[in-house]
Short mmCIF file of N, CA and C in Angstrom, two decimals:
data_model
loop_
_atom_site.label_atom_id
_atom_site.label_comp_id
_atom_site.label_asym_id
_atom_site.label_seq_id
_atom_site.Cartn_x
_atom_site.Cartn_y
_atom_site.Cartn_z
N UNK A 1 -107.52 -8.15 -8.37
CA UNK A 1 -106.43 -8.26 -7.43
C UNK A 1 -105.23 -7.48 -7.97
N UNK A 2 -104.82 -6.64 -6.98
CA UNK A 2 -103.33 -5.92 -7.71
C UNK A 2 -102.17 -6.56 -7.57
N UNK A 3 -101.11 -6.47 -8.39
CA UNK A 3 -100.14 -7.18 -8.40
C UNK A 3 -99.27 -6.25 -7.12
N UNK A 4 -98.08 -6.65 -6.84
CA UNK A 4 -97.12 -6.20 -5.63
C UNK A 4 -96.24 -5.00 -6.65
N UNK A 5 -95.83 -4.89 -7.76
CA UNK A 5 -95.69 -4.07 -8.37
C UNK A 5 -96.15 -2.73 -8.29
N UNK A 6 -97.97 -3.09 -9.06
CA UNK A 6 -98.81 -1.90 -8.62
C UNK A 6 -98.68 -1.54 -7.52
N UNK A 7 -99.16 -1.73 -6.37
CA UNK A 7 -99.00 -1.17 -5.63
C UNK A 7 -98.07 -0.53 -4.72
N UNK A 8 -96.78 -1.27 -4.92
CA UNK A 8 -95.44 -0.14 -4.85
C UNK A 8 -95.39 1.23 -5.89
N UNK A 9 -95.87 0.94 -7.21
CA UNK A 9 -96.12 1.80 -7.76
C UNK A 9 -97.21 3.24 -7.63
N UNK A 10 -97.81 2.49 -6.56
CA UNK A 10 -99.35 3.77 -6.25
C UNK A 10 -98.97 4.19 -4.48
N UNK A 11 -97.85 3.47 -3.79
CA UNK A 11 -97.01 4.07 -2.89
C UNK A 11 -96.11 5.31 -3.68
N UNK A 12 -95.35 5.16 -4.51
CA UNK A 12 -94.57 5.88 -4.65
C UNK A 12 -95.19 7.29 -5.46
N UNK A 13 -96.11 6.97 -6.02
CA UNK A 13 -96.72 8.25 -6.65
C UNK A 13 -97.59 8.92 -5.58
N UNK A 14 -97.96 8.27 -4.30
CA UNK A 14 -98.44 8.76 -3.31
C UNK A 14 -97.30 9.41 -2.24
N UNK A 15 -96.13 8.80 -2.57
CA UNK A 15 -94.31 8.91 -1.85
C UNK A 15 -94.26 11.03 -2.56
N UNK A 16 -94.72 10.70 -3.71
CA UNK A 16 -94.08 11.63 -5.04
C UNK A 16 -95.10 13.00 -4.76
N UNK A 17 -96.49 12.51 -4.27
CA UNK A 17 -97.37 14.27 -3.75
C UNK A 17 -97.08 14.79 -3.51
N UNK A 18 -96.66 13.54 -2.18
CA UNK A 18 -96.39 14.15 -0.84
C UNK A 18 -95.25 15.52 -0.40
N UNK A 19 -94.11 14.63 -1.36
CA UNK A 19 -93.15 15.34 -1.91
C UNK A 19 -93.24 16.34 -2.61
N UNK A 20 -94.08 16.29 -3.63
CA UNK A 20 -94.28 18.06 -4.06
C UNK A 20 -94.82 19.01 -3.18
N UNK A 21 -95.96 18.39 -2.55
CA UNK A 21 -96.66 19.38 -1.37
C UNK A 21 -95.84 19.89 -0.84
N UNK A 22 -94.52 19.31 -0.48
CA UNK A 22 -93.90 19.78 0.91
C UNK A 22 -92.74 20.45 0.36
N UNK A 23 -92.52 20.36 -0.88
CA UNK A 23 -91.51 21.51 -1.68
C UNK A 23 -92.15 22.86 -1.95
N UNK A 24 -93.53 22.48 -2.32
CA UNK A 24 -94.54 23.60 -2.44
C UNK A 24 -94.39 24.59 -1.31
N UNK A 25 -94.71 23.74 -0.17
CA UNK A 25 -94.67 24.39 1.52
C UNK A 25 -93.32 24.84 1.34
N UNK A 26 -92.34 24.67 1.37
CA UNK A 26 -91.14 24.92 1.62
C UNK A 26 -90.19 26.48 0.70
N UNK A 27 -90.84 26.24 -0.61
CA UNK A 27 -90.67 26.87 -1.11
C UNK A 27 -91.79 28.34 -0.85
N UNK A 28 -93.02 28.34 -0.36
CA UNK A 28 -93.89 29.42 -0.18
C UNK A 28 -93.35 29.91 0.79
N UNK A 29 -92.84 29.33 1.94
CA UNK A 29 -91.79 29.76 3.07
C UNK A 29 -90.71 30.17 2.44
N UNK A 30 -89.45 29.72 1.51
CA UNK A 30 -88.78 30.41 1.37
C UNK A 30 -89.23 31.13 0.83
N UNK A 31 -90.24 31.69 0.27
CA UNK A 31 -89.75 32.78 -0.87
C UNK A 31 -90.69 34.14 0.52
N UNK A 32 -91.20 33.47 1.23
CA UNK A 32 -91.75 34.40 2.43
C UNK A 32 -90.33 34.88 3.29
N UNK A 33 -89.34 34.16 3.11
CA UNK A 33 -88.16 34.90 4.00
C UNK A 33 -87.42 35.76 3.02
N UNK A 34 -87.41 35.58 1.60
CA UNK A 34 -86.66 36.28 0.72
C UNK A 34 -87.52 37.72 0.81
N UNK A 35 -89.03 37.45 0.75
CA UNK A 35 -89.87 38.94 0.76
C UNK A 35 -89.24 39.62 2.11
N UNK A 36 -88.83 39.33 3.35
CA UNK A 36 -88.66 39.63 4.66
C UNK A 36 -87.34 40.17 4.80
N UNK A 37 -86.75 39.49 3.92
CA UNK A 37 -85.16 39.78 3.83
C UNK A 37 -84.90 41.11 2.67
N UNK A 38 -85.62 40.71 1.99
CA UNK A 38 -85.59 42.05 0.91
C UNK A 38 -86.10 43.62 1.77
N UNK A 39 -86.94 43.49 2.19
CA UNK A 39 -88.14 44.26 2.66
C UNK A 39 -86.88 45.05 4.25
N UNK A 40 -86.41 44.21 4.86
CA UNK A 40 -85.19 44.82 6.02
C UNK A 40 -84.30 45.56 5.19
N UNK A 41 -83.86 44.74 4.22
CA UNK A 41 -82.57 45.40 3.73
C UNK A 41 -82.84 46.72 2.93
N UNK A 42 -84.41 46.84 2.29
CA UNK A 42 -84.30 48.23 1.78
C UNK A 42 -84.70 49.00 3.05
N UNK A 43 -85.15 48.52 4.05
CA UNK A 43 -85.28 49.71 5.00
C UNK A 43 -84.00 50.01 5.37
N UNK A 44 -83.04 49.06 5.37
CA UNK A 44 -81.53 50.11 6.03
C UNK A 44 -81.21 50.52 4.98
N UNK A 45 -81.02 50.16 4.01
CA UNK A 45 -80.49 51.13 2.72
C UNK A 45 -81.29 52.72 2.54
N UNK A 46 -82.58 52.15 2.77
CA UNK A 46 -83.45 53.73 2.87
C UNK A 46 -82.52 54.74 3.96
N UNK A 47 -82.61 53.97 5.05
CA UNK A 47 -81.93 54.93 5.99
C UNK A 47 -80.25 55.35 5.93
N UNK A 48 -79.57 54.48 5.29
CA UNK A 48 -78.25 55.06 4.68
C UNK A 48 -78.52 56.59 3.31
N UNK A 49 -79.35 56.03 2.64
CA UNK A 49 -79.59 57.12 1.75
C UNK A 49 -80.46 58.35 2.39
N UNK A 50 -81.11 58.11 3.01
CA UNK A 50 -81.83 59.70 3.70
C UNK A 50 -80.67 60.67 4.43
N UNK A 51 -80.36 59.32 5.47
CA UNK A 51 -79.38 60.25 6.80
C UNK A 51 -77.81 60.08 6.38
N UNK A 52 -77.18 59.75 5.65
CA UNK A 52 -75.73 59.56 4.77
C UNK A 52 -75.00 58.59 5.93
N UNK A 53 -73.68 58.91 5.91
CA UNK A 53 -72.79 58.48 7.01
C UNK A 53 -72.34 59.26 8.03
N UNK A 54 -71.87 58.83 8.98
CA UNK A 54 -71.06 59.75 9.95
C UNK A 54 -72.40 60.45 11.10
N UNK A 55 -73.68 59.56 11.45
CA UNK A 55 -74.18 59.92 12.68
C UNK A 55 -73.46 59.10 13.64
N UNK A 56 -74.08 59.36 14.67
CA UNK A 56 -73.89 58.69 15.74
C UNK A 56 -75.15 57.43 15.87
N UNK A 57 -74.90 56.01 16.34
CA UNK A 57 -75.40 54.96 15.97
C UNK A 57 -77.31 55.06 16.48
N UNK A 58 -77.44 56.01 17.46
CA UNK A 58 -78.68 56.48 18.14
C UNK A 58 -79.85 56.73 16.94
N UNK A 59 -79.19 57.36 16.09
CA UNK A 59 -80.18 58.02 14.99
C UNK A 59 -80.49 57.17 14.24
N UNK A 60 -79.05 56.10 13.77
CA UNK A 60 -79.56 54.78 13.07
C UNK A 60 -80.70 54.37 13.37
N UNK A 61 -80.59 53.32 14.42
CA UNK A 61 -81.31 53.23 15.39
C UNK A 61 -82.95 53.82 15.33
N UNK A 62 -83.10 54.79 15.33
CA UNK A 62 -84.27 55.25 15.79
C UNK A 62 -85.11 55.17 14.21
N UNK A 63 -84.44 55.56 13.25
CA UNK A 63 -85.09 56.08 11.35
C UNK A 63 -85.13 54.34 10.93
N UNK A 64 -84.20 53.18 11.26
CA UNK A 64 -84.59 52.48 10.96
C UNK A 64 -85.87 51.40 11.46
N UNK A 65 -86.06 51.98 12.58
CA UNK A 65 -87.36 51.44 13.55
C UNK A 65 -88.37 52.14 12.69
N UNK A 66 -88.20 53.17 12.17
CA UNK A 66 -89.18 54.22 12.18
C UNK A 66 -89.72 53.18 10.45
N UNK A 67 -88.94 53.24 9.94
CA UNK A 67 -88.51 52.73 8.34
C UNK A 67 -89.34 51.09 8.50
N UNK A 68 -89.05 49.97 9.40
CA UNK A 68 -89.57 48.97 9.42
C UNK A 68 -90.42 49.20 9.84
N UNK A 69 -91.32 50.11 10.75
CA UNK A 69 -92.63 50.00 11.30
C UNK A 69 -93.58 50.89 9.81
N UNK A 70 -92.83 51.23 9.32
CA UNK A 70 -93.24 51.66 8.04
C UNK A 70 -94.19 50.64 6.87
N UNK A 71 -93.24 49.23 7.02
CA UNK A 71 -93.25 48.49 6.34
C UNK A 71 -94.15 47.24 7.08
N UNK A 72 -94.47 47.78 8.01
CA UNK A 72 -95.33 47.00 8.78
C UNK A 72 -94.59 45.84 9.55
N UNK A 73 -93.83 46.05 10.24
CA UNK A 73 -92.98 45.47 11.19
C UNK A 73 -93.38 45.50 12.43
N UNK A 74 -93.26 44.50 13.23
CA UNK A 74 -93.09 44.59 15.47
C UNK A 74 -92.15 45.34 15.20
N UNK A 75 -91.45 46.34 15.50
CA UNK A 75 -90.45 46.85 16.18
C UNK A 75 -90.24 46.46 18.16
N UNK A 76 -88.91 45.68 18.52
CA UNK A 76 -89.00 46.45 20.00
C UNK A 76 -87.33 46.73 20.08
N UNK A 77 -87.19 48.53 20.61
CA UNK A 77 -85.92 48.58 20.62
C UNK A 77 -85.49 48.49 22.19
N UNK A 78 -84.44 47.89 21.98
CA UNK A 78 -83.29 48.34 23.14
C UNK A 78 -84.42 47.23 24.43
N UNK A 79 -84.04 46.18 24.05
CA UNK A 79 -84.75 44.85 24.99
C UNK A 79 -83.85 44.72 25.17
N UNK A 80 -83.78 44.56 27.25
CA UNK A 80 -83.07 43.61 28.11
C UNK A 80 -82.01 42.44 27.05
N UNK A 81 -81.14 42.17 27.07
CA UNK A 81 -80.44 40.47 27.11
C UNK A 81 -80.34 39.81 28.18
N UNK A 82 -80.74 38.79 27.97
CA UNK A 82 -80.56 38.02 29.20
C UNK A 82 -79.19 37.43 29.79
N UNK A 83 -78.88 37.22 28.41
CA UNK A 83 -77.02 36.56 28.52
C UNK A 83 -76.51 37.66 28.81
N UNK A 84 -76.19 38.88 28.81
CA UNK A 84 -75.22 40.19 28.87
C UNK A 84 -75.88 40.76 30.21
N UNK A 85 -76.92 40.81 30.72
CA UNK A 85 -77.16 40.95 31.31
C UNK A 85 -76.64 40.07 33.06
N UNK A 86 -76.80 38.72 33.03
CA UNK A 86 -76.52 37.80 33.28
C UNK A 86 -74.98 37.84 33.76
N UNK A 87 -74.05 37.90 32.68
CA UNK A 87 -73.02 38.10 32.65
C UNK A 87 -72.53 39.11 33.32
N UNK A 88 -73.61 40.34 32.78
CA UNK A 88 -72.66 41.80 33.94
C UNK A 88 -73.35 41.33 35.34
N UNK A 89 -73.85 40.78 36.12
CA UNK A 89 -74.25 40.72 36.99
C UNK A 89 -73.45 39.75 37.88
N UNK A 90 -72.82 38.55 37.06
CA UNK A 90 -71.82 37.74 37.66
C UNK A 90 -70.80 38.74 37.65
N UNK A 91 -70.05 39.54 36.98
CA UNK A 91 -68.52 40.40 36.79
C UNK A 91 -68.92 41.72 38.16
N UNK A 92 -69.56 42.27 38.08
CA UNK A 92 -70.59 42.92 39.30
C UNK A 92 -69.98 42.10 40.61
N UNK A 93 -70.91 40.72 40.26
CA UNK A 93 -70.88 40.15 41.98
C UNK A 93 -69.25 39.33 42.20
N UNK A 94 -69.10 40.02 41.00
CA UNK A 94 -67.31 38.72 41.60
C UNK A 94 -65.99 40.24 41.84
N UNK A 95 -66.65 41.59 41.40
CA UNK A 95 -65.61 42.38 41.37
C UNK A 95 -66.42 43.32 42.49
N UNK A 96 -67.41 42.99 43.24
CA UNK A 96 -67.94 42.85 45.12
C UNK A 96 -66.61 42.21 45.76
N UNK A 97 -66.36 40.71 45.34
CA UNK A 97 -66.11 40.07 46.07
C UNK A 97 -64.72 40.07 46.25
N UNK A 98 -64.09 40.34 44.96
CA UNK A 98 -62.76 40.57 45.59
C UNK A 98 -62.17 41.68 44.99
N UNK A 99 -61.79 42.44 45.73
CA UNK A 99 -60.82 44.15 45.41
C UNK A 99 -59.24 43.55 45.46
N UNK A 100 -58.70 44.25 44.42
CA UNK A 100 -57.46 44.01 44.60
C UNK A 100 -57.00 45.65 44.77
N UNK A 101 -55.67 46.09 45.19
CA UNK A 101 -55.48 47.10 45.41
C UNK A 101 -53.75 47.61 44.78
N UNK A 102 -53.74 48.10 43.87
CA UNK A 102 -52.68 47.48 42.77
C UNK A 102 -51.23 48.55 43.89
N UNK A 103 -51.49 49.57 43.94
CA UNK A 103 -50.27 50.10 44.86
C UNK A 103 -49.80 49.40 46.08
N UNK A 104 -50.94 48.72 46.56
CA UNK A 104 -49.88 47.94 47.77
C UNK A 104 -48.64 46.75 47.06
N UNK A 105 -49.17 46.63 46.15
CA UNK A 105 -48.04 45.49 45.35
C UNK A 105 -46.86 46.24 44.77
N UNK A 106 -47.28 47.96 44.27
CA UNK A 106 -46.33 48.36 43.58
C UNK A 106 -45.13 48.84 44.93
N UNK A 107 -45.76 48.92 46.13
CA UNK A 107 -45.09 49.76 47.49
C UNK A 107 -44.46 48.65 48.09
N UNK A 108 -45.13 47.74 47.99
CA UNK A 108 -44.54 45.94 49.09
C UNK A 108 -43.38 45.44 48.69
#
């Protein structure tokens, strides 16, 4: 028969796996975003050092797509937003709806 002791004691070392497992997990994930994060940042640095400063943002743009698909990346450039999109479409339908006409105010 186990005492109530033991077996709080064989909870908590079962409490204590569990707990490493999931630092284990946690930590194989972080160190999978540090590889991901490293791995972006030398592709823009690559592309600062090839193409210098002073393009126009297009070229960025294009050498660093070129640079992450390098590295074995999805690239997708220049996707829709939905919010900005959204937004110009309300400023659109509200500057339909009302014209103001600034010389009749400056003439009235």
């Amino acid at each position: 028969m186990k005492r109530r002791g033991a077996e709080n004691a064989e909870d908590s070392l079962c409490d204590l796996r569990a707990s490493a497992f999931q630092s284990r997990q946690t930590l194989k994930f972080l160190m999978s975003i540090n590889e991901i994060t490293q791995s972006i940042i030398g592709a823009a640095i690559e592309v600062h050092r090839r193409l210098g400063p002073g393009l126009l943002e297009s070229a960025y743009r294009v050498y660093l797509a070129y640079e992450l698909r390098k590295r074995e990346f999805e690239v997708q450039e220049e996707l829709p937003n939905s919010v900005v999109s959204r937004i110009v479409s309300a400023l659109q339908a509200f500057r339909k709806r009302w014209r103001a006409n600034p010389l009749a105010r400056a003439n009235g």
